[in-house]
């Protein structure tokens, strides 16, 4: 049943501008509609806060302030915010409408994705979040429902409704950043980071945690933490590490286990600093992985089931009590004591297991898993050989000597690469020098990292690097911008080719009049020539239809010679039609009609048709006839009749008529008859 039929907002006009047309989704904080901006005639998405939240003045004020902060964030992978307004009790945002589907739809239809597909989706998500993080914003509600995939395959991050500025995150509530309002946590329980649950400040690493959960879900087709109630899921976030994806999908690269482990570390200090750092690691991992591993299809066991979770709405949940007691006013899962492990958990809350990460994928502030706890079923270590004490002593001494030599040589030749992401050139060089390394600088364009700051390094943060080899440090040149080439006066095909060669995308083609540009050639571009745009930005072409038409002088009824002179003086070419026509209104020798008679291009030909005057017909001779007979005859011939009765007695007949019979008269002329 279509529930939108009962939605009172359908058909409403918000703020006198936005017409609500169709309900798209209902979340924990707002309802999203498709609508039309009647002022600009474009389709928009309208996010309308639930009335209960809109009635809270403090919540509404923060919602408006944070919406303005997001509106200043311009990134190709972020859903744009166009406008914010209020109409009575409706507080709403007007946003970019993105036709397509959500990542949740993809996971529900397909289950687990290939590694390449998962990275193709997560990398633009991280690019969008990285731009927000570097702008001082935290999303706080990253989940598959908020990842939109357009029909053309473009990935966009939506619903910054919980976004907070890092600088004001505590000032809004007078307390911890995770609580809004005091004593509650807003978010999607499956993706909440431990610090959000504990009402500790949420920063970019909270979004990194959610991205790690999303990556796990894309690789395995399931969420890492499940439970019969939100409370159970909350305590699994607090008390359990996210398991390696390769346990659920054998054959996944162990490097991805390391990435998921680092991103979902329960201690924020052990995660990548922000989405930019995590993106750099994933991009390096992609380059190093075998294409066969990237494109391997997940097993059939990861396909979705009919019980696959529905969309998870953003919810306002009671916060975790400070003493670690049960949230939501209920008992702890399984009746356990506060702070104890979740039943079935392989690790106590305070235990952090260790997984040896690949040497070139060690990330700053990251941790992994205990192989003995999480990788049961792997081959057991070889049993110690039962040799004599002498042999054991010799081997032990040899191991110690070799290990010591290796350690000394390693310390002399290698160093751990520190993180220099986001630093400027002098700071990065000094940071590397303090670690015993040198730097080699290059530059590359970046849409997310400001000019002059470090985009990435090779080897990356945490990796081992030889001290005699410089670390390649890539500095941002800022966003790549391309000047629109000048294509005015050129043919459309050539103009398209020049735009493509410059790195831009030919857009729509429209037409306009031009007195100087020949018909079929380009008049101008939109945006104008010289405007600097991002690569692949569409540029529209305006093509000439030739000169604009001029008003043609009206010469109907003017003598033909005078009409021809008047038109020639206005710049038109005159043609006299060889066929003349009768006209009851224009005298002979004057213009009866002209073509065209309104507007024509400069120099256009105007055809004049000359009048032969009114068409004449012979007048019937009705003398000697009765009045009735004479009148009927003349009217049948197309004439009007006027009778003069000179003898009122007897039966008079027509004695005379004027004009006389046989005369030529135009149709409709009046014939006077005299009756005696």
XYZ file of C-alpha atoms in Angstrom:
676
model
C 0.000 0.000 0.000
C 1.326 3.445 -0.862
C 1.633 5.163 2.491
C 2.563 8.442 0.866
C -1.130 8.930 0.059
C -1.663 9.635 3.771
C 1.306 11.977 4.184
C -0.030 15.512 4.747
C 3.131 17.069 3.292
C 2.650 15.517 -0.161
C 1.636 18.343 -2.493
C 2.567 21.065 -0.005
C 4.695 24.066 -1.017
C 7.392 24.671 1.606
C 8.572 28.236 2.083
C 6.577 29.213 -1.022
C 9.234 27.540 -3.181
C 9.686 23.780 -2.722
C 6.835 21.512 -3.846
C 6.785 18.148 -2.000
C 6.039 15.331 -4.456
C 7.030 11.902 -3.141
C 8.244 10.386 0.114
C 11.556 8.594 -0.347
C 12.646 7.456 3.107
C 11.886 7.831 6.821
C 14.769 7.994 9.301
C 15.123 8.400 13.013
C 15.450 12.196 12.801
C 13.784 13.254 9.558
C 11.774 12.213 6.524
C 13.228 12.641 3.036
C 11.031 13.618 0.103
C 11.579 14.199 -3.566
C 10.461 17.668 -4.543
C 10.811 20.457 -7.081
C 12.410 23.849 -6.618
C 9.746 25.884 -8.398
C 12.015 28.914 -8.600
C 14.869 27.157 -10.449
C 12.736 24.334 -11.905
C 15.009 21.531 -10.667
C 14.446 18.315 -8.744
C 15.676 18.408 -5.142
C 15.652 16.157 -2.086
C 13.843 17.695 0.876
C 14.842 16.513 4.350
C 12.148 17.501 6.851
C 12.862 17.119 10.583
C 10.353 15.150 12.611
C 7.963 17.546 14.397
C 9.024 16.321 17.852
C 12.640 17.321 17.171
C 11.702 20.516 15.323
C 9.821 21.657 18.433
C 13.083 21.652 20.405
C 14.510 25.159 19.891
C 18.039 24.151 20.889
C 18.027 21.125 18.579
C 16.662 23.197 15.686
C 19.229 25.946 16.223
C 22.071 23.427 16.157
C 20.564 21.687 13.115
C 20.522 24.985 11.212
C 24.032 25.954 12.285
C 25.496 22.594 11.324
C 23.615 22.586 8.004
C 25.313 25.864 7.158
C 28.679 24.323 7.975
C 28.031 21.403 5.601
C 26.784 23.758 2.876
C 30.265 25.272 2.776
C 31.743 21.820 2.097
C 32.113 21.468 -1.675
C 33.243 18.021 -2.807
C 32.152 15.819 -5.755
C 31.461 12.900 -3.389
C 29.315 14.892 -0.933
C 25.587 15.467 -1.494
C 25.271 19.236 -1.852
C 23.090 21.277 0.499
C 21.300 24.000 -1.481
C 19.086 25.705 1.067
C 17.682 25.558 4.583
C 14.381 26.924 5.737
C 11.349 26.648 7.954
C 7.663 26.683 7.076
C 5.478 26.740 10.146
C 6.458 23.671 12.169
C 8.472 22.177 9.279
C 12.237 22.656 9.489
C 13.864 21.371 6.304
C 16.939 21.170 4.122
C 16.879 21.355 0.320
C 19.611 19.080 -1.011
C 20.913 17.638 -4.239
C 18.647 14.845 -5.534
C 20.733 11.775 -6.365
C 18.897 9.226 -8.565
C 20.192 5.724 -7.976
C 20.409 3.449 -4.934
C 22.109 3.179 -1.562
C 24.950 0.873 -0.569
C 22.415 -0.867 1.673
C 20.373 -1.701 -1.449
C 23.482 -3.167 -3.093
C 24.354 -5.287 -0.045
C 20.761 -6.461 0.280
C 20.689 -7.541 -3.382
C 24.214 -8.947 -3.780
C 25.641 -9.716 -0.350
C 29.422 -9.557 -0.084
C 31.303 -7.645 -2.784
C 34.619 -8.312 -4.455
C 37.627 -6.520 -2.991
C 37.815 -4.197 -6.010
C 34.114 -3.291 -5.759
C 34.415 -2.660 -2.012
C 37.422 -0.370 -2.519
C 35.732 1.385 -5.458
C 32.919 2.342 -3.079
C 34.890 3.024 0.104
C 37.626 5.187 -1.451
C 35.277 7.999 -2.617
C 33.489 7.764 0.749
C 36.826 8.331 2.488
C 37.666 11.165 0.085
C 34.409 12.902 1.019
C 34.899 12.322 4.735
C 38.539 13.397 4.427
C 37.433 16.734 3.010
C 35.015 17.104 5.917
C 37.658 16.121 8.469
C 40.208 18.565 7.105
C 37.457 21.232 7.270
C 36.914 20.455 10.960
C 33.675 18.458 10.533
C 32.749 14.981 11.811
C 29.890 13.085 10.116
C 29.011 10.819 13.109
C 26.485 8.660 11.189
C 28.437 6.809 8.488
C 26.544 3.690 7.366
C 25.488 1.996 4.077
C 22.152 3.829 4.123
C 24.030 7.146 3.819
C 26.222 6.055 0.898
C 24.448 6.839 -2.375
C 25.450 5.336 -5.732
C 24.147 7.192 -8.782
C 22.960 5.522 -11.956
C 26.292 6.548 -13.512
C 28.281 4.869 -10.708
C 29.290 8.024 -8.799
C 29.492 7.510 -5.025
C 28.210 10.282 -2.756
C 28.001 10.597 1.031
C 24.653 11.872 2.268
C 22.912 12.798 5.500
C 25.320 15.026 7.363
C 22.406 15.572 9.775
C 24.574 14.588 12.755
C 27.646 16.455 11.546
C 29.464 18.370 14.261
C 32.282 20.836 14.146
C 35.180 19.573 16.208
C 35.726 23.014 17.761
C 32.169 23.307 19.092
C 31.365 19.656 19.738
C 31.386 20.060 23.512
C 30.144 23.650 23.619
C 26.696 22.740 22.267
C 25.752 20.515 25.168
C 28.035 21.720 27.896
C 29.310 18.162 28.124
C 30.746 15.319 26.068
C 30.412 15.449 22.342
C 28.705 12.160 21.952
C 25.586 13.153 23.835
C 22.855 15.158 22.187
C 20.924 16.115 24.226
C 22.505 15.327 27.575
C 22.048 11.691 28.575
C 21.395 10.390 25.051
C 23.408 9.112 22.099
C 22.263 9.776 18.542
C 23.396 7.422 15.810
C 22.988 3.988 14.219
C 23.812 1.363 16.816
C 25.669 -1.024 14.476
C 28.151 1.710 13.497
C 28.606 3.649 16.758
C 32.192 3.869 17.962
C 32.955 2.991 21.600
C 33.737 6.618 22.459
C 30.332 7.737 21.133
C 28.621 5.092 23.275
C 30.589 6.266 26.330
C 29.670 9.918 25.618
C 33.290 10.827 24.998
C 34.266 13.425 22.349
C 33.670 12.222 18.793
C 36.368 13.202 16.298
C 37.407 12.055 12.783
C 38.495 8.705 14.213
C 34.846 7.989 15.084
C 34.031 8.171 11.358
C 37.067 5.965 10.645
C 35.590 3.349 13.019
C 32.256 3.381 11.141
C 34.104 3.095 7.812
C 35.902 0.026 9.129
C 32.516 -1.537 10.005
C 31.202 -0.687 6.520
C 34.308 -2.227 4.904
C 33.834 -5.410 6.936
C 30.184 -5.548 5.863
C 31.034 -5.090 2.170
C 33.680 -7.838 2.306
C 31.594 -10.384 4.226
C 27.961 -9.496 3.522
C 27.185 -9.232 7.249
C 27.679 -6.901 10.202
C 30.493 -7.798 12.629
C 28.332 -7.336 15.748
C 24.795 -8.646 16.060
C 22.375 -9.157 18.908
C 18.757 -9.523 19.909
C 18.620 -5.955 21.207
C 20.488 -2.665 20.792
C 22.003 -3.222 24.238
C 23.738 -6.422 23.114
C 25.180 -4.723 20.039
C 26.373 -1.777 22.139
C 28.221 -4.066 24.535
C 29.824 -5.974 21.680
C 31.227 -2.670 20.401
C 32.633 -2.033 23.865
C 33.835 -5.531 24.727
C 34.776 -7.268 21.467
C 37.201 -6.567 18.653
C 35.854 -6.710 15.118
C 36.921 -10.139 13.786
C 39.103 -10.382 10.662
C 36.996 -10.513 7.476
C 39.033 -13.523 6.285
C 37.443 -15.646 9.029
C 34.059 -15.173 7.367
C 35.368 -15.208 3.784
C 38.441 -17.463 3.495
C 40.905 -16.254 0.906
C 40.557 -12.537 1.592
C 43.962 -10.819 1.708
C 45.407 -10.616 5.220
C 46.260 -6.982 4.448
C 42.515 -6.229 4.548
C 42.308 -7.905 7.973
C 44.969 -5.449 9.133
C 43.120 -2.448 7.692
C 39.803 -3.456 9.296
C 41.567 -4.131 12.604
C 43.273 -0.727 12.616
C 40.149 1.209 11.570
C 37.947 -0.479 14.200
C 40.354 -0.357 17.136
C 38.326 0.179 20.294
C 40.921 2.697 21.465
C 40.605 5.800 19.202
C 44.302 6.534 19.692
C 45.179 3.356 17.788
C 43.153 4.143 14.663
C 44.276 6.152 11.610
C 44.074 9.845 12.443
C 41.321 10.600 9.909
C 39.778 9.435 6.642
C 42.679 10.875 4.613
C 45.184 8.570 6.318
C 42.934 5.536 5.893
C 42.406 6.429 2.223
C 46.160 6.619 1.644
C 46.619 3.138 3.133
C 43.820 1.628 1.012
C 45.179 3.180 -2.175
C 48.629 1.759 -1.496
C 47.107 -1.620 -0.641
C 45.154 -1.645 -3.922
C 48.331 -0.999 -5.916
C 50.100 -3.936 -4.261
C 47.307 -6.527 -4.439
C 47.166 -9.156 -7.174
C 44.378 -8.312 -9.694
C 43.064 -11.850 -9.262
C 42.532 -11.185 -5.539
C 40.911 -7.842 -6.282
C 38.368 -9.366 -8.667
C 37.726 -12.700 -6.902
C 33.997 -13.238 -6.409
C 32.892 -13.935 -2.816
C 31.578 -17.457 -2.105
C 27.887 -18.249 -2.334
C 27.655 -18.415 1.471
C 27.973 -14.615 1.584
C 24.883 -14.048 -0.539
C 22.022 -12.215 1.223
C 19.280 -14.141 2.974
C 15.607 -13.195 3.389
C 16.442 -12.255 6.992
C 19.098 -9.733 5.917
C 18.689 -6.606 8.102
C 16.504 -3.810 6.816
C 17.661 -0.207 6.733
C 19.002 0.864 10.099
C 17.531 4.204 11.055
C 19.381 6.821 13.043
C 18.047 6.664 16.578
C 18.293 8.609 19.838
C 19.408 6.107 22.487
C 19.948 6.467 26.233
C 23.630 6.852 26.945
C 25.803 4.317 28.754
C 25.771 5.078 32.476
C 29.101 6.326 33.854
C 29.450 3.249 36.082
C 29.311 0.908 33.093
C 25.853 -0.364 34.017
C 23.261 -1.520 31.502
C 21.993 1.021 28.952
C 18.330 1.523 28.102
C 17.352 0.601 31.676
C 17.614 -3.170 31.041
C 19.866 -5.974 32.254
C 23.175 -6.737 30.627
C 23.168 -9.424 27.926
C 23.167 -12.874 29.499
C 22.763 -11.438 32.999
C 26.470 -10.665 33.267
C 27.967 -8.094 35.586
C 28.729 -4.563 34.331
C 32.072 -4.435 32.569
C 32.210 -8.229 32.000
C 32.555 -9.902 28.591
C 29.601 -10.467 26.324
C 28.567 -14.131 26.313
C 30.360 -15.847 23.461
C 33.024 -13.159 23.255
C 36.578 -14.307 22.675
C 38.141 -11.379 24.491
C 37.525 -9.469 27.681
C 36.995 -5.710 27.326
C 40.448 -4.816 28.563
C 42.240 -7.368 26.351
C 43.767 -6.221 23.062
C 45.077 -9.053 20.928
C 48.004 -8.774 18.522
C 48.138 -9.743 14.854
C 51.369 -9.288 12.971
C 50.670 -6.798 10.177
C 52.407 -6.800 6.782
C 55.541 -4.692 7.048
C 54.436 -2.195 4.407
C 50.929 -1.783 5.829
C 51.660 -0.874 9.450
C 49.480 2.176 10.087
C 49.957 4.849 12.717
C 48.124 4.199 15.953
C 46.695 0.884 14.736
C 46.289 -2.522 16.347
C 45.240 -5.972 15.230
C 44.234 -9.362 16.586
C 45.584 -12.246 18.623
C 46.256 -15.148 16.314
C 45.737 -17.666 19.113
C 42.326 -16.207 19.972
C 40.970 -15.212 16.553
C 42.605 -17.652 14.150
C 41.752 -21.003 15.695
C 42.139 -23.705 13.115
C 45.393 -22.406 11.621
C 48.291 -24.883 11.617
C 49.761 -25.246 15.097
C 53.414 -24.370 15.699
C 55.860 -27.183 15.160
C 56.593 -29.203 18.277
C 59.984 -28.674 19.888
C 62.559 -31.221 18.960
C 63.663 -33.420 21.853
C 67.367 -32.971 21.491
C 69.997 -33.023 24.122
C 70.772 -30.028 26.328
C 73.953 -29.262 24.423
C 72.184 -29.032 21.099
C 69.478 -26.864 22.613
C 72.076 -24.555 24.156
C 73.982 -24.224 20.894
C 70.835 -23.477 18.933
C 69.688 -20.996 21.556
C 73.020 -19.183 21.463
C 72.928 -19.141 17.661
C 69.419 -17.691 17.652
C 70.464 -15.011 20.133
C 73.540 -14.062 18.091
C 71.650 -13.975 14.799
C 68.794 -12.032 16.378
C 71.151 -9.518 17.933
C 73.029 -9.051 14.664
C 69.799 -8.670 12.761
C 68.523 -6.125 15.276
C 71.725 -4.094 15.104
C 71.843 -4.143 11.314
C 68.141 -3.385 11.097
C 68.504 -0.386 13.381
C 71.450 0.872 11.360
C 69.856 0.416 7.957
C 66.137 0.881 8.568
C 63.812 3.270 10.336
C 60.053 3.449 10.776
C 58.468 6.069 8.555
C 56.619 8.655 10.668
C 53.295 10.099 9.545
C 53.756 13.407 7.707
C 50.274 13.578 6.170
C 48.854 17.095 6.244
C 52.191 18.739 7.082
C 53.872 21.420 4.988
C 57.260 20.820 3.350
C 59.554 22.137 6.126
C 57.627 20.298 8.845
C 57.626 17.043 6.869
C 61.363 17.280 6.163
C 62.095 17.971 9.823
C 59.867 15.090 10.963
C 61.607 12.630 8.630
C 65.045 13.943 9.547
C 64.307 13.414 13.237
C 63.508 9.777 12.379
C 66.838 9.401 10.561
C 65.344 9.607 7.075
C 65.625 12.031 4.162
C 62.869 13.251 1.867
C 62.358 13.543 -1.871
C 59.470 15.868 -2.698
C 57.091 15.696 -5.635
C 53.753 17.363 -6.286
C 50.323 16.157 -7.330
C 46.864 17.648 -7.546
C 44.433 16.941 -4.700
C 40.787 17.870 -4.254
C 40.884 17.271 -0.493
C 44.318 18.337 0.796
C 45.210 22.086 0.829
C 48.024 23.308 -1.381
C 51.503 22.769 0.062
C 50.470 20.009 2.491
C 51.484 16.347 2.250
C 49.045 14.091 0.395
C 50.906 10.800 0.843
C 54.345 9.324 1.358
C 56.093 6.240 0.026
C 56.850 4.253 2.162
C 53.693 5.145 4.065
C 53.289 5.932 7.765
C 54.533 3.114 9.992
C 56.345 1.247 7.200
C 60.050 0.331 7.344
C 62.269 2.474 5.135
C 65.968 2.240 4.350
C 67.857 5.179 5.781
C 69.944 5.518 2.616
C 66.849 5.810 0.414
C 64.826 9.034 0.557
C 61.142 8.837 1.400
C 59.055 10.101 -1.509
C 56.735 12.799 -0.160
C 53.892 14.022 -2.374
C 52.855 17.639 -1.742
C 49.443 18.875 -2.764
C 49.236 21.358 -5.605
C 45.697 22.022 -4.513
C 42.687 21.170 -6.628
C 43.455 20.760 -10.316
C 41.795 23.558 -12.249
C 41.628 23.837 -16.024
C 40.909 27.087 -17.878
C 38.008 26.808 -20.319
C 39.546 27.188 -23.810
C 38.330 29.874 -26.220
C 36.223 28.154 -28.885
C 34.084 31.093 -30.102
C 33.700 31.100 -33.878
C 34.626 27.427 -34.259
C 32.469 24.576 -35.505
C 30.687 22.520 -32.845
C 32.720 19.341 -33.475
C 36.004 21.228 -33.222
C 34.858 22.983 -30.043
C 33.946 19.625 -28.471
C 37.362 18.238 -29.394
C 39.183 21.210 -27.858
C 37.219 20.861 -24.590
C 38.003 17.141 -24.422
C 41.696 17.726 -25.170
C 41.818 20.284 -22.346
C 40.447 17.727 -19.871
C 36.896 19.081 -19.686
C 33.641 17.433 -20.708
C 31.456 18.804 -23.559
C 28.038 19.570 -22.120
C 24.681 20.511 -23.596
C 24.294 22.506 -26.818
C 21.840 25.408 -27.110
C 21.244 28.036 -29.822
C 21.128 31.815 -29.909
C 21.207 34.610 -32.508
C 24.451 36.356 -33.412
C 25.171 39.186 -35.832
C 28.897 38.361 -35.935
C 29.161 34.551 -35.638
C 28.102 32.493 -38.684
C 25.230 30.089 -38.273
C 26.375 26.719 -36.871
C 29.480 28.093 -35.148
C 29.998 28.512 -31.391
C 29.120 31.909 -29.905
C 30.316 31.265 -26.333
C 30.730 28.653 -23.619
C 29.032 28.342 -20.248
C 31.045 28.737 -18.015
C 32.840 31.437 -20.003
C 36.266 31.032 -21.618
C 39.094 31.423 -19.124
C 37.025 30.210 -16.149
C 38.978 27.607 -14.156
C 37.130 24.339 -13.536
C 37.824 20.899 -12.091
C 38.784 18.150 -14.557
C 35.838 16.547 -16.399
C 33.490 19.424 -15.498
C 30.784 19.763 -18.199
C 30.986 22.914 -20.347
C 27.894 23.918 -22.339
C 28.122 25.347 -25.865
C 25.933 28.133 -27.280
C 25.733 27.860 -31.085
C 24.772 30.644 -33.498
C 21.454 30.594 -35.361
C 22.672 33.501 -37.470
C 21.667 37.170 -37.130
C 18.572 37.999 -35.134
C 15.512 38.738 -37.310
C 14.542 42.399 -37.902
C 11.007 43.859 -38.026
C 9.765 44.079 -41.642
C 8.071 47.407 -42.520
C 4.343 47.090 -43.223
C 3.750 48.162 -46.853
C 0.300 46.673 -47.574
C -1.790 49.391 -49.296
C 1.343 51.371 -50.292
C 1.974 51.953 -54.032
C 4.343 49.240 -55.177
C 7.186 51.619 -56.148
C 7.100 53.343 -52.766
C 6.937 49.981 -50.959
C 9.958 48.657 -52.851
C 12.030 51.717 -51.995
C 11.087 51.552 -48.308
C 12.064 47.882 -47.981
C 15.332 48.383 -49.847
C 16.275 51.237 -47.537
C 15.789 48.869 -44.533
C 18.247 46.385 -46.005
C 15.817 43.828 -47.416
C 15.721 42.340 -50.921
C 12.412 42.911 -52.726
C 10.708 40.483 -55.094
C 7.523 41.454 -56.997
C 5.245 38.489 -57.501
C 4.210 38.037 -61.169
C 0.718 37.109 -60.054
C -1.510 40.040 -59.192
C -4.664 39.618 -57.130
C -8.027 41.321 -56.794
C -8.590 43.260 -53.586
C -11.737 44.877 -52.341
C -9.690 47.036 -49.915
C -6.512 47.924 -51.845
C -6.628 49.929 -54.996
C -4.989 48.726 -58.166
C -1.182 49.209 -58.314
C -0.674 49.081 -54.565
C 0.649 46.198 -52.428
C -2.097 43.686 -51.610
C 0.110 41.396 -49.394
C 3.732 40.840 -48.298
C 5.701 37.776 -47.184
C 7.122 37.803 -44.510
C 5.027 40.425 -42.839
C 6.538 40.437 -39.288
C 10.294 39.703 -38.884
C 13.102 38.481 -41.122
C 16.872 38.242 -41.064
C 19.000 41.083 -42.477
C 19.032 40.954 -46.284
C 16.104 38.534 -46.411
C 13.822 38.584 -49.461
C 10.384 40.133 -49.020
C 7.862 39.134 -51.689
C 5.219 41.741 -52.646
C 1.940 40.870 -54.334
C 0.308 43.764 -56.292
C -3.418 44.495 -56.192
C -5.553 44.606 -59.360
C -8.207 46.474 -57.432
C -11.686 45.141 -56.713
C -13.044 42.411 -58.990
C -16.032 43.721 -61.136
C -19.042 41.857 -62.486
C -21.737 42.797 -65.133
C -24.959 44.317 -63.753
C -28.121 42.426 -64.891
C -30.726 44.490 -66.875
C -33.947 44.370 -64.802
C -36.012 47.052 -66.575
C -39.656 46.114 -67.062
C -39.650 43.667 -64.174
C -41.623 43.853 -60.971
C -39.902 45.080 -57.844
C -39.699 41.615 -56.311
C -38.313 39.994 -59.447
C -35.746 42.765 -60.046
C -34.554 42.722 -56.434
C -34.107 38.927 -56.443
C -32.131 39.003 -59.702
C -29.730 41.739 -58.599
C -29.074 40.158 -55.199
C -28.410 36.806 -56.839
C -25.711 38.544 -58.902
C -24.041 39.823 -55.691
C -25.324 43.390 -55.625
C -27.234 45.470 -53.102
C -30.614 46.999 -54.189
C -32.136 50.460 -53.515
C -35.710 51.034 -54.785
C -37.337 54.455 -55.658
C -41.146 54.144 -55.896
C -42.560 57.099 -57.905
C -46.104 55.707 -58.319
C -47.664 54.331 -55.155
C -50.730 53.045 -57.009
C -51.219 49.952 -59.112
C -48.430 47.455 -59.840
C -45.289 49.423 -60.661
C -42.450 47.993 -62.767
C -38.809 49.002 -63.116
C -38.558 51.881 -65.583
C -34.901 52.715 -64.986
C -31.752 51.485 -63.075
C -28.405 52.999 -62.131
C -25.850 51.689 -62.982
C -27.483 50.350 -66.052
C -27.617 46.811 -67.274
C -24.278 45.561 -68.629
C -22.152 48.000 -66.622
C -19.187 46.516 -64.683
C -19.416 46.938 -60.916
C -17.624 45.341 -57.945
C -19.512 42.721 -56.029
C -21.558 44.301 -53.252
C -22.131 47.580 -55.120
C -25.599 49.187 -54.704
C -27.905 49.258 -57.772
C -30.745 51.859 -57.685
C -34.007 50.873 -59.438
C -36.838 53.388 -60.313
C -40.414 51.996 -60.136
C -43.386 53.566 -61.983
